Structures are given as C-alpha cells and as structure tokens.
Amino acid sequence: MLPFKLIYHPHYDLNLGPHVFPSQKFRLIAETLLSERIAAKDDFLQPEKASDEDLLRVHTPSWVHKLKTGTLTASEIMKLEIPYSTELREAVWLAAGGSILAAQFALRDGFASNIGGGFHHAYPNHGEGFCAIHDVAVAIRRLQHDKSIARAIVVDTDVHHGNGTAAIFADDPTVFTLSIHQENNYPAHKPPSTVDLNMWDRAADSEYLDALLPAVEKALDEFRPDILFYIGGADPFCEDQLGGLSLTRKGLLERDRRTFELARRRNIPVATALAGGYARRVEDTVRIHINTILAARDVATAFPSAARATN
Ligand SMILES: [Zn+2]
C-alpha cells in the first residue's frame, strides 16, 4: 500500500509505565497506520537487534557492556532519566537495528521510516535524556562500513538540541549535522552541530519554516549527501509538555513534506526516525508522527522517478 517500508518491532516499547515519555506511542502509531489503512501488514518489516559490532562503531566498549549487563551507576541512570530494565535494553538494541534497516531500505526505495529510534541525546560513553544508544549514528556508521554511502546528513527537528549527534560527528567531515531546536531548553550544554538553528521561545510555524528550509536546501546543495536521516520530533508542537515552541500540527506536516521534497528533488534517499513527543494528549503525538509518514508518502508519490532504485 505504501511506496516504501515501515520498520517496527513490538518490543520497541521502553517499558516505562507512567512516565512523561509515552513509550506506548510506537505501538499506537503502528496500530493506527493499519487501522486507518494508511499501511498494510506487508509494508512493515521487523528489525533484528543491531550487533554489538554495529554499536561499537559509535559507543565505547564500557558503555555497551554496562547496558548489556545492567551495571549502570546511579548517576548514569539519573542522566538517562529512565529506569533501566532488560526490556529497555532489548528496545534500544532493536531501535538501532531498525534504523540500520530503514537506512538500507531508504537506499533501495528512496524512503523508509523507522517507527522508533531517533535517540539523539546518546553519547559514545553515556546516555542522556531518555536516549541510551544513538540508533541513527549506528546506522550511519554501518552504511559507511558497508560502503553503501560515503556522506550523510542528519536533519534533526526535535525541539531539543541534538547534542549526542553533534558530539559523535564533531570531527567528521563525512557527516553534516543540522539541528533546529528551542535554544532555552534541554540540554544545557549544546556542543555545536555543523549548523544549529536556535529558535526563540514560542516560535511559530512561519518563523520555524523560514529558518529550516533554506538551511536544509543550502546544506543539500553544498554537501551533497548520499542519504538524509530525518529525526522527526513531534515535540515542537504548541501543546508539548517538554517543548516551548508554538508549531501547529499543520506546520509540522509542512515541515516534513517540504524537507522531504528538497531531498527528493535532488535524488537523496530519506530515512526517518521518530524522536520525542510529549503532547498532553498522546493522540496528538501519534498523529504528528503519522503525518511524517503521510508526508513521505505524498512526496514519494508526487516525485516517483526520483527514487535511486529507478534511476
Ligand atoms: Zn525532544
């Protein structure tokens, strides 16, 4: 039914119980895509867990070992801001496998969406802000290792700065990192991305799009990446509990659609991951993430010949 694959696993749930991070959203998104007939069952692929070798291209052996064995210190768990469990471990290994699979299928089909991942606050040697393993960085390193790509761009639209991404790729000229986020928000320390678009509190649709779209266009034209990883945060939404921007659902859809169009017009495959979303009503978060899939579908349909596979 969809012109590209959705990557999802029932064990993406981080097992958090009542927590500001609605980790049931992964399941709700997958179920809604099916029940509203946006996607059919065979549009979905289940990822395998990423291998330790994949993780170790980004993370330190010590951090991977601690996550595997559940031997994080109290201060490491505090920084992570979510409780450790074997389910959490399983979920983050799967999310990394999911972003690898999404990247591989994006190269094949022009688009692919991981209905999970986007854990952009994870650093090589520790986790932060609900993010233990940086799935997108793991996927980039795997594709580079396989020589499927040379250069990647990460466009991060989560309301919070992509500090882990910026730190991981700080000295790497093969990866362009672009983060658009609320300046007065978590994380306190924001290591520089290649391009940081710092938005003021309560910035609205037009101000946000006027900053984002020309920056993406310029980056794509000058850097000419082989793939675009899109971290599609739902938390710039005006009713988000952890965000302080004022984007509407319509504005967020416009953000996704126009970014994808810029990539598609240049034959650049797009792999998407979810990232944050803490709307008062979880239905809003689910709807915003689903709209990212719909935006990809519309752009893929409008520009069918741009997919690499058909070139
Ligand atoms: Zn966020």
PDB file of C-alpha atoms and ligand atoms in Angstrom:
ATOM      1  CA  MET A   1       0.000   0.000   0.000  1.00  0.00           C
ATOM      2  CA  LEU A   2       2.886   2.379   0.769  1.00  0.00           C
ATOM      3  CA  PRO A   3       5.686   3.047  -1.744  1.00  0.00           C
ATOM      4  CA  PHE A   4       8.287   2.368   0.978  1.00  0.00           C
ATOM      5  CA  LYS A   5       8.826   0.247   4.077  1.00  0.00           C
ATOM      6  CA  LEU A   6       7.963   0.922   7.714  1.00  0.00           C
ATOM      7  CA  ILE A   7      10.269  -0.595  10.287  1.00  0.00           C
ATOM      8  CA  TYR A   8       8.690  -1.619  13.571  1.00  0.00           C
ATOM      9  CA  HIS A   9       9.015  -4.169  16.349  1.00  0.00           C
ATOM     10  CA  PRO A  10       6.514  -4.776  19.196  1.00  0.00           C
ATOM     11  CA  HIS A  11       9.444  -4.700  21.606  1.00  0.00           C
ATOM     12  CA  TYR A  12      10.253  -1.048  20.785  1.00  0.00           C
ATOM     13  CA  ASP A  13       8.265  -0.203  23.933  1.00  0.00           C
ATOM     14  CA  LEU A  14      10.740   1.074  26.524  1.00  0.00           C
ATOM     15  CA  ASN A  15       8.717  -0.400  29.398  1.00  0.00           C
ATOM     16  CA  LEU A  16       8.452   2.880  31.298  1.00  0.00           C
ATOM     17  CA  GLY A  17       4.953   2.624  32.745  1.00  0.00           C
ATOM     18  CA  PRO A  18       3.573   6.038  33.763  1.00  0.00           C
ATOM     19  CA  HIS A  19       6.295   8.400  32.521  1.00  0.00           C
ATOM     20  CA  VAL A  20       6.342  11.623  30.508  1.00  0.00           C
ATOM     21  CA  PHE A  21       7.860   9.564  27.674  1.00  0.00           C
ATOM     22  CA  PRO A  22       4.812   7.782  26.199  1.00  0.00           C
ATOM     23  CA  SER A  23       6.631   4.653  25.121  1.00  0.00           C
ATOM     24  CA  GLN A  24       3.361   3.043  24.080  1.00  0.00           C
ATOM     25  CA  LYS A  25       3.360   5.540  21.191  1.00  0.00           C
ATOM     26  CA  PHE A  26       5.336   3.173  18.963  1.00  0.00           C
ATOM     27  CA  ARG A  27       2.600   0.553  19.188  1.00  0.00           C
ATOM     28  CA  LEU A  28      -0.167   3.163  18.840  1.00  0.00           C
ATOM     29  CA  ILE A  29       1.406   4.551  15.665  1.00  0.00           C
ATOM     30  CA  ALA A  30       1.788   1.105  14.112  1.00  0.00           C
ATOM     31  CA  GLU A  31      -1.793   0.132  15.041  1.00  0.00           C
ATOM     32  CA  THR A  32      -3.254   3.397  13.749  1.00  0.00           C
ATOM     33  CA  LEU A  33      -1.394   3.122  10.431  1.00  0.00           C
ATOM     34  CA  LEU A  34      -3.021  -0.292   9.961  1.00  0.00           C
ATOM     35  CA  SER A  35      -6.498   0.539  11.270  1.00  0.00           C
ATOM     36  CA  GLU A  36      -6.743   3.682   9.116  1.00  0.00           C
ATOM     37  CA  ARG A  37      -5.490   1.690   6.122  1.00  0.00           C
ATOM     38  CA  ILE A  38      -2.582   4.016   5.539  1.00  0.00           C
ATOM     39  CA  ALA A  39      -0.351   0.943   5.568  1.00  0.00           C
ATOM     40  CA  ALA A  40      -0.879  -2.763   5.007  1.00  0.00           C
ATOM     41  CA  LYS A  41       0.734  -5.525   7.028  1.00  0.00           C
ATOM     42  CA  ASP A  42       3.316  -6.240   4.351  1.00  0.00           C
ATOM     43  CA  ASP A  43       4.517  -2.619   4.396  1.00  0.00           C
ATOM     44  CA  PHE A  44       6.071  -3.424   7.790  1.00  0.00           C
ATOM     45  CA  LEU A  45       9.458  -5.025   8.354  1.00  0.00           C
ATOM     46  CA  GLN A  46      10.640  -6.279  11.736  1.00  0.00           C
ATOM     47  CA  PRO A  47      14.225  -5.410  12.529  1.00  0.00           C
ATOM     48  CA  GLU A  48      16.759  -7.649  14.194  1.00  0.00           C
ATOM     49  CA  LYS A  49      18.727  -6.308  17.110  1.00  0.00           C
ATOM     50  CA  ALA A  50      21.829  -4.413  15.996  1.00  0.00           C
ATOM     51  CA  SER A  51      25.019  -6.370  16.607  1.00  0.00           C
ATOM     52  CA  ASP A  52      27.481  -5.304  19.276  1.00  0.00           C
ATOM     53  CA  GLU A  53      29.932  -4.675  16.442  1.00  0.00           C
ATOM     54  CA  ASP A  54      27.463  -2.156  14.987  1.00  0.00           C
ATOM     55  CA  LEU A  55      27.072  -0.400  18.342  1.00  0.00           C
ATOM     56  CA  LEU A  56      30.809  -0.309  18.961  1.00  0.00           C
ATOM     57  CA  ARG A  57      31.399   1.820  15.856  1.00  0.00           C
ATOM     58  CA  VAL A  58      29.744   4.629  17.855  1.00  0.00           C
ATOM     59  CA  HIS A  59      29.789   3.675  21.536  1.00  0.00           C
ATOM     60  CA  THR A  60      32.586   2.805  23.929  1.00  0.00           C
ATOM     61  CA  PRO A  61      33.026  -0.841  24.977  1.00  0.00           C
ATOM     62  CA  SER A  62      32.449   0.198  28.583  1.00  0.00           C
ATOM     63  CA  TRP A  63      29.053   1.812  27.866  1.00  0.00           C
ATOM     64  CA  VAL A  64      27.861  -1.121  25.730  1.00  0.00           C
ATOM     65  CA  HIS A  65      28.959  -3.539  28.468  1.00  0.00           C
ATOM     66  CA  LYS A  66      27.124  -1.574  31.171  1.00  0.00           C
ATOM     67  CA  LEU A  67      23.924  -1.569  29.135  1.00  0.00           C
ATOM     68  CA  LYS A  68      24.234  -5.263  28.389  1.00  0.00           C
ATOM     69  CA  THR A  69      24.821  -6.259  31.982  1.00  0.00           C
ATOM     70  CA  GLY A  70      22.638  -3.674  33.711  1.00  0.00           C
ATOM     71  CA  THR A  71      25.583  -2.279  35.648  1.00  0.00           C
ATOM     72  CA  LEU A  72      24.954   1.442  35.167  1.00  0.00           C
ATOM     73  CA  THR A  73      25.840   3.625  38.114  1.00  0.00           C
ATOM     74  CA  ALA A  74      23.153   5.624  39.927  1.00  0.00           C
ATOM     75  CA  SER A  75      24.400   8.835  38.334  1.00  0.00           C
ATOM     76  CA  GLU A  76      24.345   7.250  34.863  1.00  0.00           C
ATOM     77  CA  ILE A  77      20.712   6.234  35.393  1.00  0.00           C
ATOM     78  CA  MET A  78      19.913   9.755  36.603  1.00  0.00           C
ATOM     79  CA  LYS A  79      21.372  11.223  33.422  1.00  0.00           C
ATOM     80  CA  LEU A  80      19.443   8.739  31.319  1.00  0.00           C
ATOM     81  CA  GLU A  81      16.221   9.840  33.073  1.00  0.00           C
ATOM     82  CA  ILE A  82      14.543   6.490  32.509  1.00  0.00           C
ATOM     83  CA  PRO A  83      14.777   3.314  34.568  1.00  0.00           C
ATOM     84  CA  TYR A  84      16.991   0.507  33.326  1.00  0.00           C
ATOM     85  CA  SER A  85      15.319  -2.804  32.535  1.00  0.00           C
ATOM     86  CA  THR A  86      16.001  -5.784  30.299  1.00  0.00           C
ATOM     87  CA  GLU A  87      13.073  -4.578  28.166  1.00  0.00           C
ATOM     88  CA  LEU A  88      14.774  -1.200  27.765  1.00  0.00           C
ATOM     89  CA  ARG A  89      17.984  -2.929  26.717  1.00  0.00           C
ATOM     90  CA  GLU A  90      16.096  -5.016  24.165  1.00  0.00           C
ATOM     91  CA  ALA A  91      14.260  -1.928  22.872  1.00  0.00           C
ATOM     92  CA  VAL A  92      17.354   0.179  22.236  1.00  0.00           C
ATOM     93  CA  TRP A  93      19.230  -2.654  20.527  1.00  0.00           C
ATOM     94  CA  LEU A  94      16.165  -3.172  18.318  1.00  0.00           C
ATOM     95  CA  ALA A  95      15.803   0.558  17.604  1.00  0.00           C
ATOM     96  CA  ALA A  96      19.393   0.624  16.363  1.00  0.00           C
ATOM     97  CA  GLY A  97      18.724  -2.422  14.195  1.00  0.00           C
ATOM     98  CA  GLY A  98      15.595  -0.632  12.977  1.00  0.00           C
ATOM     99  CA  SER A  99      17.459   2.496  11.921  1.00  0.00           C
ATOM    100  CA  ILE A 100      20.028   0.358  10.088  1.00  0.00           C
ATOM    101  CA  LEU A 101      17.221  -1.428   8.245  1.00  0.00           C
ATOM    102  CA  ALA A 102      15.455   1.864   7.489  1.00  0.00           C
ATOM    103  CA  ALA A 103      18.661   3.264   6.029  1.00  0.00           C
ATOM    104  CA  GLN A 104      19.214   0.191   3.862  1.00  0.00           C
ATOM    105  CA  PHE A 105      15.657   0.318   2.538  1.00  0.00           C
ATOM    106  CA  ALA A 106      15.825   4.083   2.018  1.00  0.00           C
ATOM    107  CA  LEU A 107      18.756   3.463  -0.328  1.00  0.00           C
ATOM    108  CA  ARG A 108      16.639   0.899  -2.173  1.00  0.00           C
ATOM    109  CA  ASP A 109      13.272   2.663  -2.275  1.00  0.00           C
ATOM    110  CA  GLY A 110      14.064   6.354  -1.786  1.00  0.00           C
ATOM    111  CA  PHE A 111      12.294   6.433   1.605  1.00  0.00           C
ATOM    112  CA  ALA A 112      11.955   4.282   4.696  1.00  0.00           C
ATOM    113  CA  SER A 113      10.643   5.029   8.179  1.00  0.00           C
ATOM    114  CA  ASN A 114      11.689   3.573  11.473  1.00  0.00           C
ATOM    115  CA  ILE A 115       8.617   3.772  13.759  1.00  0.00           C
ATOM    116  CA  GLY A 116      11.038   4.203  16.639  1.00  0.00           C
ATOM    117  CA  GLY A 117      14.556   5.436  17.346  1.00  0.00           C
ATOM    118  CA  GLY A 118      15.822   8.988  16.941  1.00  0.00           C
ATOM    119  CA  PHE A 119      17.714   8.707  20.238  1.00  0.00           C
ATOM    120  CA  HIS A 120      19.784  11.794  19.542  1.00  0.00           C
ATOM    121  CA  HIS A 121      20.924  12.587  23.108  1.00  0.00           C
ATOM    122  CA  ALA A 122      23.032   9.414  23.440  1.00  0.00           C
ATOM    123  CA  TYR A 123      26.797   9.993  23.606  1.00  0.00           C
ATOM    124  CA  PRO A 124      29.532   7.435  22.871  1.00  0.00           C
ATOM    125  CA  ASN A 125      30.196   6.804  26.563  1.00  0.00           C
ATOM    126  CA  HIS A 126      26.898   7.564  28.294  1.00  0.00           C
ATOM    127  CA  GLY A 127      23.168   8.037  27.796  1.00  0.00           C
ATOM    128  CA  GLU A 128      21.090  11.158  28.378  1.00  0.00           C
ATOM    129  CA  GLY A 129      17.503  12.366  28.177  1.00  0.00           C
ATOM    130  CA  PHE A 130      15.782   9.000  27.517  1.00  0.00           C
ATOM    131  CA  CYS A 131      18.462   8.015  24.953  1.00  0.00           C
ATOM    132  CA  ALA A 132      20.835   5.112  25.635  1.00  0.00           C
ATOM    133  CA  ILE A 133      22.042   4.116  22.165  1.00  0.00           C
ATOM    134  CA  HIS A 134      22.334   6.543  19.240  1.00  0.00           C
ATOM    135  CA  ASP A 135      20.498   4.470  16.634  1.00  0.00           C
ATOM    136  CA  VAL A 136      20.946   6.991  13.815  1.00  0.00           C
ATOM    137  CA  ALA A 137      24.700   7.272  14.338  1.00  0.00           C
ATOM    138  CA  VAL A 138      24.931   3.472  14.479  1.00  0.00           C
ATOM    139  CA  ALA A 139      23.098   3.282  11.140  1.00  0.00           C
ATOM    140  CA  ILE A 140      25.353   5.890   9.515  1.00  0.00           C
ATOM    141  CA  ARG A 141      28.491   4.088  10.670  1.00  0.00           C
ATOM    142  CA  ARG A 142      27.134   0.743   9.457  1.00  0.00           C
ATOM    143  CA  LEU A 143      26.318   2.115   5.987  1.00  0.00           C
ATOM    144  CA  GLN A 144      29.732   3.712   5.763  1.00  0.00           C
ATOM    145  CA  HIS A 145      31.338   0.446   6.906  1.00  0.00           C
ATOM    146  CA  ASP A 146      29.415  -1.446   4.197  1.00  0.00           C
ATOM    147  CA  LYS A 147      30.490   1.239   1.689  1.00  0.00           C
ATOM    148  CA  SER A 148      26.811   1.821   0.841  1.00  0.00           C
ATOM    149  CA  ILE A 149      27.286   5.540   1.472  1.00  0.00           C
ATOM    150  CA  ALA A 150      30.157   7.941   1.928  1.00  0.00           C
ATOM    151  CA  ARG A 151      28.397  11.037   3.262  1.00  0.00           C
ATOM    152  CA  ALA A 152      25.286  11.527   5.348  1.00  0.00           C
ATOM    153  CA  ILE A 153      23.303  14.473   6.635  1.00  0.00           C
ATOM    154  CA  VAL A 154      21.244  14.363   9.823  1.00  0.00           C
ATOM    155  CA  VAL A 155      18.348  16.829   9.900  1.00  0.00           C
ATOM    156  CA  ASP A 156      17.129  16.901  13.477  1.00  0.00           C
ATOM    157  CA  THR A 157      13.800  18.640  14.060  1.00  0.00           C
ATOM    158  CA  ASP A 158      13.253  17.543  17.657  1.00  0.00           C
ATOM    159  CA  VAL A 159      12.589  20.570  19.882  1.00  0.00           C
ATOM    160  CA  HIS A 160      15.684  19.632  21.905  1.00  0.00           C
ATOM    161  CA  HIS A 161      19.172  20.138  20.506  1.00  0.00           C
ATOM    162  CA  GLY A 162      20.816  17.025  19.029  1.00  0.00           C
ATOM    163  CA  ASN A 163      23.749  17.080  21.420  1.00  0.00           C
ATOM    164  CA  GLY A 164      24.720  13.420  21.057  1.00  0.00           C
ATOM    165  CA  THR A 165      24.721  13.659  17.262  1.00  0.00           C
ATOM    166  CA  ALA A 166      26.825  16.831  17.356  1.00  0.00           C
ATOM    167  CA  ALA A 167      29.348  15.267  19.736  1.00  0.00           C
ATOM    168  CA  ILE A 168      29.651  11.971  17.845  1.00  0.00           C
ATOM    169  CA  PHE A 169      30.266  13.608  14.462  1.00  0.00           C
ATOM    170  CA  ALA A 170      32.089  16.738  15.680  1.00  0.00           C
ATOM    171  CA  ASP A 171      35.356  16.000  13.866  1.00  0.00           C
ATOM    172  CA  ASP A 172      33.912  14.018  10.992  1.00  0.00           C
ATOM    173  CA  PRO A 173      33.724  15.840   7.646  1.00  0.00           C
ATOM    174  CA  THR A 174      31.662  12.966   6.157  1.00  0.00           C
ATOM    175  CA  VAL A 175      28.614  13.693   8.314  1.00  0.00           C
ATOM    176  CA  PHE A 176      26.742  17.013   8.265  1.00  0.00           C
ATOM    177  CA  THR A 177      24.618  17.629  11.343  1.00  0.00           C
ATOM    178  CA  LEU A 178      21.772  20.144  11.321  1.00  0.00           C
ATOM    179  CA  SER A 179      19.669  20.747  14.410  1.00  0.00           C
ATOM    180  CA  ILE A 180      16.689  23.092  14.703  1.00  0.00           C
ATOM    181  CA  HIS A 181      15.599  23.389  18.317  1.00  0.00           C
ATOM    182  CA  GLN A 182      14.462  25.698  21.089  1.00  0.00           C
ATOM    183  CA  GLU A 183      17.508  27.482  22.463  1.00  0.00           C
ATOM    184  CA  ASN A 184      16.156  27.837  26.024  1.00  0.00           C
ATOM    185  CA  ASN A 185      15.586  24.173  26.620  1.00  0.00           C
ATOM    186  CA  TYR A 186      17.324  20.903  27.429  1.00  0.00           C
ATOM    187  CA  PRO A 187      20.185  20.079  27.023  1.00  0.00           C
ATOM    188  CA  ALA A 188      22.018  22.810  28.907  1.00  0.00           C
ATOM    189  CA  HIS A 189      25.272  22.035  27.099  1.00  0.00           C
ATOM    190  CA  LYS A 190      24.853  22.085  23.326  1.00  0.00           C
ATOM    191  CA  PRO A 191      28.035  21.044  21.515  1.00  0.00           C
ATOM    192  CA  PRO A 192      27.994  22.690  18.070  1.00  0.00           C
ATOM    193  CA  SER A 193      26.344  20.888  15.159  1.00  0.00           C
ATOM    194  CA  THR A 194      27.539  21.724  11.638  1.00  0.00           C
ATOM    195  CA  VAL A 195      24.527  24.072  11.584  1.00  0.00           C
ATOM    196  CA  ASP A 196      22.489  24.973  14.651  1.00  0.00           C
ATOM    197  CA  LEU A 197      19.230  26.850  14.183  1.00  0.00           C
ATOM    198  CA  ASN A 198      18.406  28.250  17.616  1.00  0.00           C
ATOM    199  CA  MET A 199      14.753  29.165  17.893  1.00  0.00           C
ATOM    200  CA  TRP A 200      13.400  31.553  20.481  1.00  0.00           C
ATOM    201  CA  ASP A 201      10.636  30.555  22.871  1.00  0.00           C
ATOM    202  CA  ARG A 202       7.187  30.243  21.286  1.00  0.00           C
ATOM    203  CA  ALA A 203       8.494  30.497  17.714  1.00  0.00           C
ATOM    204  CA  ALA A 204       5.601  29.654  15.385  1.00  0.00           C
ATOM    205  CA  ASP A 205       5.185  27.861  12.036  1.00  0.00           C
ATOM    206  CA  SER A 206       6.349  30.550   9.629  1.00  0.00           C
ATOM    207  CA  GLU A 207       9.377  31.609  11.648  1.00  0.00           C
ATOM    208  CA  TYR A 208      10.432  27.981  12.047  1.00  0.00           C
ATOM    209  CA  LEU A 209       9.969  27.024   8.392  1.00  0.00           C
ATOM    210  CA  ASP A 210      11.734  30.191   7.239  1.00  0.00           C
ATOM    211  CA  ALA A 211      14.775  29.136   9.261  1.00  0.00           C
ATOM    212  CA  LEU A 212      14.723  25.416   8.461  1.00  0.00           C
ATOM    213  CA  LEU A 213      14.008  25.126   4.753  1.00  0.00           C
ATOM    214  CA  PRO A 214      16.708  27.448   3.335  1.00  0.00           C
ATOM    215  CA  ALA A 215      19.259  25.869   5.685  1.00  0.00           C
ATOM    216  CA  VAL A 216      18.373  22.353   4.529  1.00  0.00           C
ATOM    217  CA  GLU A 217      18.423  23.424   0.892  1.00  0.00           C
ATOM    218  CA  LYS A 218      21.846  25.035   1.237  1.00  0.00           C
ATOM    219  CA  ALA A 219      23.241  22.017   3.082  1.00  0.00           C
ATOM    220  CA  LEU A 220      21.965  19.574   0.456  1.00  0.00           C
ATOM    221  CA  ASP A 221      23.348  21.638  -2.424  1.00  0.00           C
ATOM    222  CA  GLU A 222      26.746  22.229  -0.878  1.00  0.00           C
ATOM    223  CA  PHE A 223      27.332  18.971   0.978  1.00  0.00           C
ATOM    224  CA  ARG A 224      25.598  16.594  -1.471  1.00  0.00           C
ATOM    225  CA  PRO A 225      24.981  13.726   0.952  1.00  0.00           C
ATOM    226  CA  ASP A 226      24.233  10.155  -0.142  1.00  0.00           C
ATOM    227  CA  ILE A 227      21.411   9.883   2.395  1.00  0.00           C
ATOM    228  CA  LEU A 228      19.376  12.161   4.659  1.00  0.00           C
ATOM    229  CA  PHE A 229      18.482  10.927   8.129  1.00  0.00           C
ATOM    230  CA  TYR A 230      15.423  12.782   9.367  1.00  0.00           C
ATOM    231  CA  ILE A 231      14.874  12.876  13.118  1.00  0.00           C
ATOM    232  CA  GLY A 232      11.209  13.872  13.148  1.00  0.00           C
ATOM    233  CA  GLY A 233      10.491  15.249  16.576  1.00  0.00           C
ATOM    234  CA  ALA A 234       6.831  15.709  17.476  1.00  0.00           C
ATOM    235  CA  ASP A 235       7.789  17.971  20.366  1.00  0.00           C
ATOM    236  CA  PRO A 236       7.985  21.402  18.661  1.00  0.00           C
ATOM    237  CA  PHE A 237       4.160  21.130  18.859  1.00  0.00           C
ATOM    238  CA  CYS A 238       2.483  24.026  20.706  1.00  0.00           C
ATOM    239  CA  GLU A 239       0.914  21.700  23.283  1.00  0.00           C
ATOM    240  CA  ASP A 240       4.034  19.738  24.098  1.00  0.00           C
ATOM    241  CA  GLN A 241       4.833  19.382  27.802  1.00  0.00           C
ATOM    242  CA  LEU A 242       8.619  19.418  27.332  1.00  0.00           C
ATOM    243  CA  GLY A 243       8.760  21.878  24.452  1.00  0.00           C
ATOM    244  CA  GLY A 244       8.375  25.644  24.315  1.00  0.00           C
ATOM    245  CA  LEU A 245       7.754  26.276  20.624  1.00  0.00           C
ATOM    246  CA  SER A 246       4.362  27.042  19.079  1.00  0.00           C
ATOM    247  CA  LEU A 247       4.128  24.907  15.965  1.00  0.00           C
ATOM    248  CA  THR A 248       0.736  23.652  14.849  1.00  0.00           C
ATOM    249  CA  ARG A 249       0.061  20.163  13.553  1.00  0.00           C
ATOM    250  CA  LYS A 250      -0.323  21.688  10.103  1.00  0.00           C
ATOM    251  CA  GLY A 251       3.019  23.468  10.443  1.00  0.00           C
ATOM    252  CA  LEU A 252       4.739  20.250  11.485  1.00  0.00           C
ATOM    253  CA  LEU A 253       3.289  18.424   8.487  1.00  0.00           C
ATOM    254  CA  GLU A 254       4.512  21.233   6.249  1.00  0.00           C
ATOM    255  CA  ARG A 255       7.970  20.928   7.844  1.00  0.00           C
ATOM    256  CA  ASP A 256       8.141  17.228   6.992  1.00  0.00           C
ATOM    257  CA  ARG A 257       6.702  17.493   3.497  1.00  0.00           C
ATOM    258  CA  ARG A 258       8.890  20.373   2.353  1.00  0.00           C
ATOM    259  CA  THR A 259      12.065  18.879   3.818  1.00  0.00           C
ATOM    260  CA  PHE A 260      11.372  15.574   2.065  1.00  0.00           C
ATOM    261  CA  GLU A 261      10.635  17.427  -1.160  1.00  0.00           C
ATOM    262  CA  LEU A 262      14.018  19.177  -1.012  1.00  0.00           C
ATOM    263  CA  ALA A 263      15.754  15.800  -0.684  1.00  0.00           C
ATOM    264  CA  ARG A 264      13.619  14.045  -3.255  1.00  0.00           C
ATOM    265  CA  ARG A 265      14.186  16.715  -5.901  1.00  0.00           C
ATOM    266  CA  ARG A 266      17.901  16.026  -5.512  1.00  0.00           C
ATOM    267  CA  ASN A 267      17.578  12.204  -5.577  1.00  0.00           C
ATOM    268  CA  ILE A 268      18.695  11.961  -1.970  1.00  0.00           C
ATOM    269  CA  PRO A 269      17.157   8.971  -0.133  1.00  0.00           C
ATOM    270  CA  VAL A 270      15.488   9.741   3.202  1.00  0.00           C
ATOM    271  CA  ALA A 271      15.387   7.518   6.281  1.00  0.00           C
ATOM    272  CA  THR A 272      13.209   8.788   9.121  1.00  0.00           C
ATOM    273  CA  ALA A 273      13.211   8.087  12.850  1.00  0.00           C
ATOM    274  CA  LEU A 274      10.741   9.388  15.433  1.00  0.00           C
ATOM    275  CA  ALA A 275      12.416  11.134  18.403  1.00  0.00           C
ATOM    276  CA  GLY A 276      10.453  13.000  21.083  1.00  0.00           C
ATOM    277  CA  GLY A 277       6.810  13.921  21.511  1.00  0.00           C
ATOM    278  CA  TYR A 278       5.184  14.706  24.865  1.00  0.00           C
ATOM    279  CA  ALA A 279       1.868  16.305  23.966  1.00  0.00           C
ATOM    280  CA  ARG A 280      -0.712  16.454  26.739  1.00  0.00           C
ATOM    281  CA  ARG A 281      -2.861  14.155  24.627  1.00  0.00           C
ATOM    282  CA  VAL A 282      -0.864  11.186  23.337  1.00  0.00           C
ATOM    283  CA  GLU A 283      -3.207  11.147  20.305  1.00  0.00           C
ATOM    284  CA  ASP A 284      -1.595  14.403  19.162  1.00  0.00           C
ATOM    285  CA  THR A 285       1.892  12.904  19.384  1.00  0.00           C
ATOM    286  CA  VAL A 286       0.730   9.820  17.472  1.00  0.00           C
ATOM    287  CA  ARG A 287      -0.943  11.956  14.815  1.00  0.00           C
ATOM    288  CA  ILE A 288       2.132  14.149  14.314  1.00  0.00           C
ATOM    289  CA  HIS A 289       4.355  11.078  13.816  1.00  0.00           C
ATOM    290  CA  ILE A 290       1.811   9.551  11.422  1.00  0.00           C
ATOM    291  CA  ASN A 291       1.781  12.785   9.460  1.00  0.00           C
ATOM    292  CA  THR A 292       5.521  12.313   8.869  1.00  0.00           C
ATOM    293  CA  ILE A 293       4.706   9.007   7.139  1.00  0.00           C
ATOM    294  CA  LEU A 294       1.920  10.671   5.144  1.00  0.00           C
ATOM    295  CA  ALA A 295       4.261  13.476   4.096  1.00  0.00           C
ATOM    296  CA  ALA A 296       6.786  10.910   2.877  1.00  0.00           C
ATOM    297  CA  ARG A 297       4.075   9.042   1.007  1.00  0.00           C
ATOM    298  CA  ASP A 298       2.838  12.205  -0.693  1.00  0.00           C
ATOM    299  CA  VAL A 299       6.322  13.282  -1.732  1.00  0.00           C
ATOM    300  CA  ALA A 300       7.229   9.771  -2.922  1.00  0.00           C
ATOM    301  CA  THR A 301       4.043   9.680  -4.997  1.00  0.00           C
ATOM    302  CA  ALA A 302       4.486  13.173  -6.399  1.00  0.00           C
ATOM    303  CA  PHE A 303       8.093  12.514  -7.467  1.00  0.00           C
ATOM    304  CA  PRO A 304       8.147   8.781  -8.252  1.00  0.00           C
ATOM    305  CA  SER A 305      11.079   8.899 -10.641  1.00  0.00           C
ATOM    306  CA  ALA A 306      13.436  10.390  -8.108  1.00  0.00           C
ATOM    307  CA  ALA A 307      13.979   7.121  -6.203  1.00  0.00           C
ATOM    308  CA  ARG A 308      17.530   5.872  -6.622  1.00  0.00           C
ATOM    309  CA  ALA A 309      16.332   2.394  -7.488  1.00  0.00           C
ATOM    310  CA  THR A 310      14.572   3.692 -10.599  1.00  0.00           C
ATOM    311  CA  ASN A 311      17.330   5.966 -11.826  1.00  0.00           C
TER     312      ASN A 311
HETATM  313 ZN    ZN B   1      12.891  16.182  22.263  1.00  0.00          ZN
END
